[in-house]
PDB file of C-alpha atoms in Angstrom:
ATOM      1  CA  UNK A   1       6.012 -16.312  -6.779  1.00  0.00           C
ATOM      2  CA  UNK A   2       6.242 -12.439  -6.708  1.00  0.00           C
ATOM      3  CA  UNK A   3       8.095 -10.069  -4.382  1.00  0.00           C
ATOM      4  CA  UNK A   4       4.968  -7.950  -3.599  1.00  0.00           C
ATOM      5  CA  UNK A   5       3.660  -7.437  -0.624  1.00  0.00           C
ATOM      6  CA  UNK A   6       0.092  -6.546   0.381  1.00  0.00           C
ATOM      7  CA  UNK A   7       0.881  -5.195   3.690  1.00  0.00           C
ATOM      8  CA  UNK A   8      -1.752  -5.046   7.051  1.00  0.00           C
ATOM      9  CA  UNK A   9      -2.462  -3.202   9.872  1.00  0.00           C
ATOM     10  CA  UNK A  10      -4.546  -3.619  12.178  1.00  0.00           C
ATOM     11  CA  UNK A  11      -5.532  -4.117  16.140  1.00  0.00           C
ATOM     12  CA  UNK A  12      -8.479  -5.264  15.930  1.00  0.00           C
ATOM     13  CA  UNK A  13      -8.016  -9.464  15.217  1.00  0.00           C
ATOM     14  CA  UNK A  14     -11.398 -10.352  13.568  1.00  0.00           C
ATOM     15  CA  UNK A  15     -10.033  -7.462  10.766  1.00  0.00           C
ATOM     16  CA  UNK A  16      -7.026  -9.801  10.248  1.00  0.00           C
ATOM     17  CA  UNK A  17      -8.816 -12.730   9.492  1.00  0.00           C
ATOM     18  CA  UNK A  18     -10.871 -11.446   7.382  1.00  0.00           C
ATOM     19  CA  UNK A  19      -8.300  -9.080   5.590  1.00  0.00           C
ATOM     20  CA  UNK A  20      -6.062 -12.238   5.353  1.00  0.00           C
ATOM     21  CA  UNK A  21      -9.193 -14.856   4.383  1.00  0.00           C
ATOM     22  CA  UNK A  22     -10.518 -12.600   1.665  1.00  0.00           C
ATOM     23  CA  UNK A  23      -7.493 -11.270   0.144  1.00  0.00           C
ATOM     24  CA  UNK A  24      -5.268 -14.738  -0.160  1.00  0.00           C
ATOM     25  CA  UNK A  25      -6.813 -16.130  -2.446  1.00  0.00           C
ATOM     26  CA  UNK A  26      -7.994 -13.391  -4.226  1.00  0.00           C
ATOM     27  CA  UNK A  27      -4.229 -11.980  -5.130  1.00  0.00           C
ATOM     28  CA  UNK A  28      -2.084 -15.159  -4.222  1.00  0.00           C
ATOM     29  CA  UNK A  29       0.455 -13.256  -7.132  1.00  0.00           C
ATOM     30  CA  UNK A  30       0.860 -11.464  -3.724  1.00  0.00           C
ATOM     31  CA  UNK A  31       3.055 -12.195  -0.274  1.00  0.00           C
ATOM     32  CA  UNK A  32       0.588 -11.159   3.085  1.00  0.00           C
ATOM     33  CA  UNK A  33       2.029  -9.434   5.903  1.00  0.00           C
ATOM     34  CA  UNK A  34      -0.370  -8.836   8.611  1.00  0.00           C
ATOM     35  CA  UNK A  35       0.664  -6.658  11.585  1.00  0.00           C
ATOM     36  CA  UNK A  36      -1.337  -6.073  14.923  1.00  0.00           C
ATOM     37  CA  UNK A  37       0.829  -3.260  16.034  1.00  0.00           C
ATOM     38  CA  UNK A  38       2.616  -0.323  15.403  1.00  0.00           C
ATOM     39  CA  UNK A  39       5.899  -2.939  16.671  1.00  0.00           C
ATOM     40  CA  UNK A  40       4.987  -4.896  14.920  1.00  0.00           C
ATOM     41  CA  UNK A  41       4.666  -2.958  11.242  1.00  0.00           C
ATOM     42  CA  UNK A  42       7.638  -1.391  11.372  1.00  0.00           C
ATOM     43  CA  UNK A  43       9.624  -5.428  12.367  1.00  0.00           C
ATOM     44  CA  UNK A  44       7.555  -7.023   9.341  1.00  0.00           C
ATOM     45  CA  UNK A  45       8.568  -3.433   7.304  1.00  0.00           C
ATOM     46  CA  UNK A  46      12.318  -4.202   8.234  1.00  0.00           C
ATOM     47  CA  UNK A  47      12.021  -7.552   6.947  1.00  0.00           C
ATOM     48  CA  UNK A  48      10.673  -6.370   4.165  1.00  0.00           C
ATOM     49  CA  UNK A  49      13.419  -3.972   3.275  1.00  0.00           C
ATOM     50  CA  UNK A  50      16.102  -6.647   3.636  1.00  0.00           C
ATOM     51  CA  UNK A  51      14.287  -8.174   1.430  1.00  0.00           C
ATOM     52  CA  UNK A  52      14.076  -6.850  -1.435  1.00  0.00           C
ATOM     53  CA  UNK A  53       9.959  -6.810  -1.402  1.00  0.00           C
ATOM     54  CA  UNK A  54       7.581  -3.858  -2.985  1.00  0.00           C
ATOM     55  CA  UNK A  55       4.717  -3.034  -1.209  1.00  0.00           C
ATOM     56  CA  UNK A  56       2.100  -1.504  -3.469  1.00  0.00           C
ATOM     57  CA  UNK A  57      -0.872  -1.438  -1.007  1.00  0.00           C
ATOM     58  CA  UNK A  58      -0.754  -1.195   2.348  1.00  0.00           C
ATOM     59  CA  UNK A  59      -4.196  -1.248   4.361  1.00  0.00           C
ATOM     60  CA  UNK A  60      -4.709   0.011   7.820  1.00  0.00           C
ATOM     61  CA  UNK A  61      -7.712   1.213  10.112  1.00  0.00           C
ATOM     62  CA  UNK A  62      -7.863   4.428  10.514  1.00  0.00           C
ATOM     63  CA  UNK A  63      -6.046   4.130  14.860  1.00  0.00           C
ATOM     64  CA  UNK A  64      -3.062   2.443  12.276  1.00  0.00           C
ATOM     65  CA  UNK A  65      -3.089   5.004   9.808  1.00  0.00           C
ATOM     66  CA  UNK A  66      -2.814   8.116  12.069  1.00  0.00           C
ATOM     67  CA  UNK A  67       0.651   6.669  13.642  1.00  0.00           C
ATOM     68  CA  UNK A  68       3.744   6.892  14.134  1.00  0.00           C
ATOM     69  CA  UNK A  69       4.453   4.385  11.812  1.00  0.00           C
ATOM     70  CA  UNK A  70       3.462   5.200   8.561  1.00  0.00           C
ATOM     71  CA  UNK A  71       6.702   7.687   8.283  1.00  0.00           C
ATOM     72  CA  UNK A  72       8.489   4.790   8.665  1.00  0.00           C
ATOM     73  CA  UNK A  73       6.687   3.145   5.631  1.00  0.00           C
ATOM     74  CA  UNK A  74       6.600   6.067   3.732  1.00  0.00           C
ATOM     75  CA  UNK A  75      10.449   6.001   3.661  1.00  0.00           C
ATOM     76  CA  UNK A  76      10.865   2.670   2.526  1.00  0.00           C
ATOM     77  CA  UNK A  77       7.852   2.608   0.060  1.00  0.00           C
ATOM     78  CA  UNK A  78       7.085   6.069  -0.821  1.00  0.00           C
ATOM     79  CA  UNK A  79       5.419   4.923  -3.363  1.00  0.00           C
ATOM     80  CA  UNK A  80       2.643   2.490  -1.901  1.00  0.00           C
ATOM     81  CA  UNK A  81      -1.442   3.560  -1.967  1.00  0.00           C
ATOM     82  CA  UNK A  82      -2.934   2.959   1.185  1.00  0.00           C
ATOM     83  CA  UNK A  83      -6.564   1.481   1.300  1.00  0.00           C
ATOM     84  CA  UNK A  84      -8.323   3.058   5.793  1.00  0.00           C
ATOM     85  CA  UNK A  85     -10.124   1.115   6.836  1.00  0.00           C
ATOM     86  CA  UNK A  86     -12.845   3.898   8.498  1.00  0.00           C
ATOM     87  CA  UNK A  87     -15.233   3.205  10.878  1.00  0.00           C
ATOM     88  CA  UNK A  88     -15.974   7.007  10.148  1.00  0.00           C
ATOM     89  CA  UNK A  89     -16.328   8.732   6.588  1.00  0.00           C
ATOM     90  CA  UNK A  90     -16.958  11.491   7.611  1.00  0.00           C
ATOM     91  CA  UNK A  91     -14.115  11.820  10.353  1.00  0.00           C
ATOM     92  CA  UNK A  92     -11.407  13.592   8.672  1.00  0.00           C
ATOM     93  CA  UNK A  93      -7.855  12.131   8.527  1.00  0.00           C
ATOM     94  CA  UNK A  94      -5.206  13.075  11.031  1.00  0.00           C
ATOM     95  CA  UNK A  95      -1.962  11.373   9.261  1.00  0.00           C
ATOM     96  CA  UNK A  96       1.398  11.428   8.644  1.00  0.00           C
ATOM     97  CA  UNK A  97       1.344   9.985   5.175  1.00  0.00           C
ATOM     98  CA  UNK A  98       1.250  11.828   2.129  1.00  0.00           C
ATOM     99  CA  UNK A  99      -2.285  12.969   0.585  1.00  0.00           C
ATOM    100  CA  UNK A 100      -1.625  11.776  -3.010  1.00  0.00           C
ATOM    101  CA  UNK A 101      -0.919   8.637  -0.920  1.00  0.00           C
ATOM    102  CA  UNK A 102      -4.846   7.850   0.431  1.00  0.00           C
ATOM    103  CA  UNK A 103      -5.504   5.192  -2.271  1.00  0.00           C
ATOM    104  CA  UNK A 104      -8.823   5.280  -0.770  1.00  0.00           C
ATOM    105  CA  UNK A 105     -10.885   4.752   2.411  1.00  0.00           C
ATOM    106  CA  UNK A 106     -13.266   1.786   2.484  1.00  0.00           C
ATOM    107  CA  UNK A 107     -16.497   2.050   5.793  1.00  0.00           C
ATOM    108  CA  UNK A 108     -16.743  -0.819   8.742  1.00  0.00           C
ATOM    109  CA  UNK A 109     -17.883  -3.209   7.952  1.00  0.00           C
ATOM    110  CA  UNK A 110     -17.186  -3.371   3.949  1.00  0.00           C
ATOM    111  CA  UNK A 111     -18.083  -5.504   1.762  1.00  0.00           C
ATOM    112  CA  UNK A 112     -15.884  -8.803   0.215  1.00  0.00           C
ATOM    113  CA  UNK A 113     -16.213  -7.964  -3.408  1.00  0.00           C
ATOM    114  CA  UNK A 114     -15.831  -3.396  -2.373  1.00  0.00           C
ATOM    115  CA  UNK A 115     -12.732  -5.142  -0.788  1.00  0.00           C
ATOM    116  CA  UNK A 116     -11.696  -7.213  -3.422  1.00  0.00           C
ATOM    117  CA  UNK A 117     -12.150  -4.808  -6.427  1.00  0.00           C
ATOM    118  CA  UNK A 118     -10.687  -2.035  -4.181  1.00  0.00           C
ATOM    119  CA  UNK A 119      -7.772  -4.112  -3.395  1.00  0.00           C
ATOM    120  CA  UNK A 120      -6.805  -4.797  -7.026  1.00  0.00           C
ATOM    121  CA  UNK A 121      -7.450  -1.075  -8.949  1.00  0.00           C
ATOM    122  CA  UNK A 122      -5.116  -0.698  -6.488  1.00  0.00           C
ATOM    123  CA  UNK A 123      -3.042  -2.588  -7.547  1.00  0.00           C
ATOM    124  CA  UNK A 124      -3.772  -2.016 -10.700  1.00  0.00           C
ATOM    125  CA  UNK A 125      -2.959   1.560  -9.797  1.00  0.00           C
ATOM    126  CA  UNK A 126       0.991   1.278  -8.618  1.00  0.00           C
ATOM    127  CA  UNK A 127       1.410  -0.623 -12.656  1.00  0.00           C
ATOM    128  CA  UNK A 128       0.433   1.921 -13.936  1.00  0.00           C
ATOM    129  CA  UNK A 129       2.496   4.932 -11.792  1.00  0.00           C
ATOM    130  CA  UNK A 130       5.780   2.157 -11.722  1.00  0.00           C
ATOM    131  CA  UNK A 131       5.615   2.259 -15.946  1.00  0.00           C
ATOM    132  CA  UNK A 132       4.298   5.475 -16.250  1.00  0.00           C
ATOM    133  CA  UNK A 133       8.072   6.517 -14.029  1.00  0.00           C
ATOM    134  CA  UNK A 134       9.720   4.031 -16.344  1.00  0.00           C
ATOM    135  CA  UNK A 135       8.455   5.334 -19.269  1.00  0.00           C
ATOM    136  CA  UNK A 136       8.952   9.270 -18.279  1.00  0.00           C
ATOM    137  CA  UNK A 137      12.904   8.258 -17.542  1.00  0.00           C
ATOM    138  CA  UNK A 138      13.891   6.042 -20.352  1.00  0.00           C
ATOM    139  CA  UNK A 139      12.395   8.975 -22.311  1.00  0.00           C
ATOM    140  CA  UNK A 140      13.706  11.598 -20.347  1.00  0.00           C
ATOM    141  CA  UNK A 141      17.645   9.749 -21.968  1.00  0.00           C
ATOM    142  CA  UNK A 142      16.276   9.751 -25.161  1.00  0.00           C
ATOM    143  CA  UNK A 143      15.445  13.296 -25.036  1.00  0.00           C
ATOM    144  CA  UNK A 144      18.684  14.173 -23.442  1.00  0.00           C
ATOM    145  CA  UNK A 145      21.110  11.702 -26.396  1.00  0.00           C
ATOM    146  CA  UNK A 146      18.574  13.636 -28.795  1.00  0.00           C
ATOM    147  CA  UNK A 147      20.234  17.035 -28.000  1.00  0.00           C
ATOM    148  CA  UNK A 148      24.156  15.194 -28.276  1.00  0.00           C
ATOM    149  CA  UNK A 149      23.809  13.882 -31.036  1.00  0.00           C
ATOM    150  CA  UNK A 150      22.095  17.108 -32.430  1.00  0.00           C
TER     151      UNK A 150
END
């Protein structure tokens, strides 16, 4: 099983339950972590870091996206993309996460097909970002080696 983890944080039990049910079957190759509070999220993050897990995607309700625990998330998983569940998409998002890491805001209540598509595309984008970074590193090493040989 993959050490990649989809990390979901919501204070709403119905949201956590729906996320767990909808994501578990569709993304069986990923671990799924569901946290109910900011303190639980921090505890889970500590566990994930100690296990050497990767968090490509965090799904978080808007209230918790604006909480300080997000700084801890991005200290450990700077490449994680965020899908923010928002009751009102017109309300500005006040968050501590880097703006480029906000993959998408999804209106509440969400349609399951929209959630699954958005999560799938977010995971695909994360993989592409990783591949691009790896290719850039390889290219830089080749350029450096080529310069040394001249």
